[in-house]
XYZ file of C-alpha atoms in Angstrom:
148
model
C -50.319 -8.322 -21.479
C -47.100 -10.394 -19.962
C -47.591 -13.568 -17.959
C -48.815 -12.632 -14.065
C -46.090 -14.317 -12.082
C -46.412 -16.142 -8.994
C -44.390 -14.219 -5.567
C -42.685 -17.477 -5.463
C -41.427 -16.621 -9.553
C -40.655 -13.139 -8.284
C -39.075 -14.001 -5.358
C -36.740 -16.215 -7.483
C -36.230 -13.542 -9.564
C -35.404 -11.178 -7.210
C -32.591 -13.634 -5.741
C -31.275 -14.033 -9.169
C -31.090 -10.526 -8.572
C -29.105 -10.230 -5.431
C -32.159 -8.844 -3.802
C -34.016 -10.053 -1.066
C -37.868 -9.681 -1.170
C -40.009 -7.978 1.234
C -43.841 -7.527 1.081
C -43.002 -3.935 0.007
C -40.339 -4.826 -2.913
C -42.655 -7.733 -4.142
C -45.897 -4.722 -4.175
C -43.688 -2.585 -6.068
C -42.306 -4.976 -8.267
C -45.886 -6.337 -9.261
C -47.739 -2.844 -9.415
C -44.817 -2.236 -12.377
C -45.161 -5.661 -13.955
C -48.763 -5.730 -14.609
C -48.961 -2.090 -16.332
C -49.101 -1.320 -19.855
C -47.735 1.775 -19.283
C -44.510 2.776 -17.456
C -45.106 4.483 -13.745
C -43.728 7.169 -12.076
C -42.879 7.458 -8.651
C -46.027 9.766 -8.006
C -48.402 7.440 -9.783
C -46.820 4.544 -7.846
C -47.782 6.224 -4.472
C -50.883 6.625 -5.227
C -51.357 3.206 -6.602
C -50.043 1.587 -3.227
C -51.385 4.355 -0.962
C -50.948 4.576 2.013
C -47.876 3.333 1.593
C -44.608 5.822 1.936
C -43.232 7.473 -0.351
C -39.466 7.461 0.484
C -39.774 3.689 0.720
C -40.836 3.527 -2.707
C -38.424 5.033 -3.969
C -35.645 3.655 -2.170
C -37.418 0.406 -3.555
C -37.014 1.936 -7.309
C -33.312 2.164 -6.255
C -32.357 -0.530 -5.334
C -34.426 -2.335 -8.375
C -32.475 -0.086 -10.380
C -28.997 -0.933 -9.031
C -29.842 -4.155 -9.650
C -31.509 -4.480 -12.833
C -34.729 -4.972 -12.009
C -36.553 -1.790 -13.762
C -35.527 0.216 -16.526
C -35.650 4.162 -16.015
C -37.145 6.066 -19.123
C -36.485 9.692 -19.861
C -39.618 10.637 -21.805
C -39.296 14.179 -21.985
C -42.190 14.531 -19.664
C -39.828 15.901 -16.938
C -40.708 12.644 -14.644
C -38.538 9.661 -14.014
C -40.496 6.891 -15.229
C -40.177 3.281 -14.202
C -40.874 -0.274 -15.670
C -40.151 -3.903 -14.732
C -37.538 -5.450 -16.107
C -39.263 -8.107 -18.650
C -35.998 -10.005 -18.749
C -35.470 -13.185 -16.512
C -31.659 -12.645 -15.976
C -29.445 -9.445 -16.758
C -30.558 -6.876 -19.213
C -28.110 -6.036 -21.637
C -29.220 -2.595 -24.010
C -30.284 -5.226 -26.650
C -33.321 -6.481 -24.025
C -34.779 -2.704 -24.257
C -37.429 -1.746 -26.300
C -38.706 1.569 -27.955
C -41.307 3.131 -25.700
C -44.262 5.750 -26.931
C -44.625 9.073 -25.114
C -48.514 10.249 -26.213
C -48.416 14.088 -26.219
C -51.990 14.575 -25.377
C -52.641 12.014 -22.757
C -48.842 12.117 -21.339
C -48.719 8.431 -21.256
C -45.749 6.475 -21.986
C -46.107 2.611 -23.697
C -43.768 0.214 -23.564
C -43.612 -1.427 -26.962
C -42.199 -4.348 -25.846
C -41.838 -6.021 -29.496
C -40.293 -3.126 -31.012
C -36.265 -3.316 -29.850
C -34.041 -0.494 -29.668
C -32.474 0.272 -33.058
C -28.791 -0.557 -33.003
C -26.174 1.948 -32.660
C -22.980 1.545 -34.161
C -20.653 2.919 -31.562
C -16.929 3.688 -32.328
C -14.327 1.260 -31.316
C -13.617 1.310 -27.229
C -17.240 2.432 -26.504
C -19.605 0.222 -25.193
C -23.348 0.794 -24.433
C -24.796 0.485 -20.937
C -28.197 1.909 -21.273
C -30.298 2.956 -24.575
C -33.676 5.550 -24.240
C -35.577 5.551 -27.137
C -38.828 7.407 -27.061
C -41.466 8.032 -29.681
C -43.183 10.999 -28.902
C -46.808 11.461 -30.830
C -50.567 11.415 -30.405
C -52.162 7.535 -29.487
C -55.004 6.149 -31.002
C -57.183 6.725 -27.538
C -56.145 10.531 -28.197
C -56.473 10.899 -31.747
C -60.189 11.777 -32.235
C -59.467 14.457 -29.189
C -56.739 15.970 -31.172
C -57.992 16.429 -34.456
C -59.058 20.102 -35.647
C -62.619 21.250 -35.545
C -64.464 20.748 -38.823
């Protein structure tokens, strides 16, 4: 599990950011920090129910605009959403590979296992890297195995 950071470390943060924190953005922010999982927006509501839902995403937005979650495309059909682990700018080499578990629809971060680089061609130059794993986790394995 990361650190737990103070709201005066995340408020710091969020200035190195260019954002300014509200009580909402500083919820949000947290609620994605302290998973082990990345969120989506639907999960988020109804971890910070009763809070709205248009807010939270417009909070997702602007954390995205300004580097302070990564979006991941698991396949699942769902934006999903994590904090940012980095203190200043991510850069594609701050991402890591994330696990999509087929039978529980989960998606880990694996935050120690980086992004394999890709050798682009000359002129090109990486913004964003998604690299999913897709598979059955060890919490799911037992379920999935065939009937002896």
């Amino acid at each position: 599990m990361e650190t737990l950071l103070t709201n005066e470390q995340i408020v710091e943060r969020f200035s190195d950011h260019g954002v300014r924190a509200t009580a909402m953005r500083l919820l949000v922010w947290r609620t994605l920090w302290e998973q082990k999982s990345t969120m989506t927006l639907r999960e988020l509501e109804d971890a910070l129910c009763p809070a709205d839902r248009s807010t939270i995403f417009r909070t997702l937005t602007l954390f995205q605009e300004h580097h302070l979650v990564h979006c991941v495309d698991d396949g699942s059909g769902s934006t999903r959403y994590e904090a940012c682990m980095s203190e200043h700018h991510c850069t594609p080499e701050d991402q890591h590979v994330h696990f999509h578990g087929r039978v529980c629809g989960r998606t880990l971060c694996l935050n120690h296992t980086p992004v394999p680089v890709v050798g682009l061609p000359e002129g090109f130059v990486a913004e964003t890297v998604n690299c999913v794993v897709s598979g059955v986790c060890p919490d799911c394995e037992a379920d999935d195995s065939p009937v002896r």
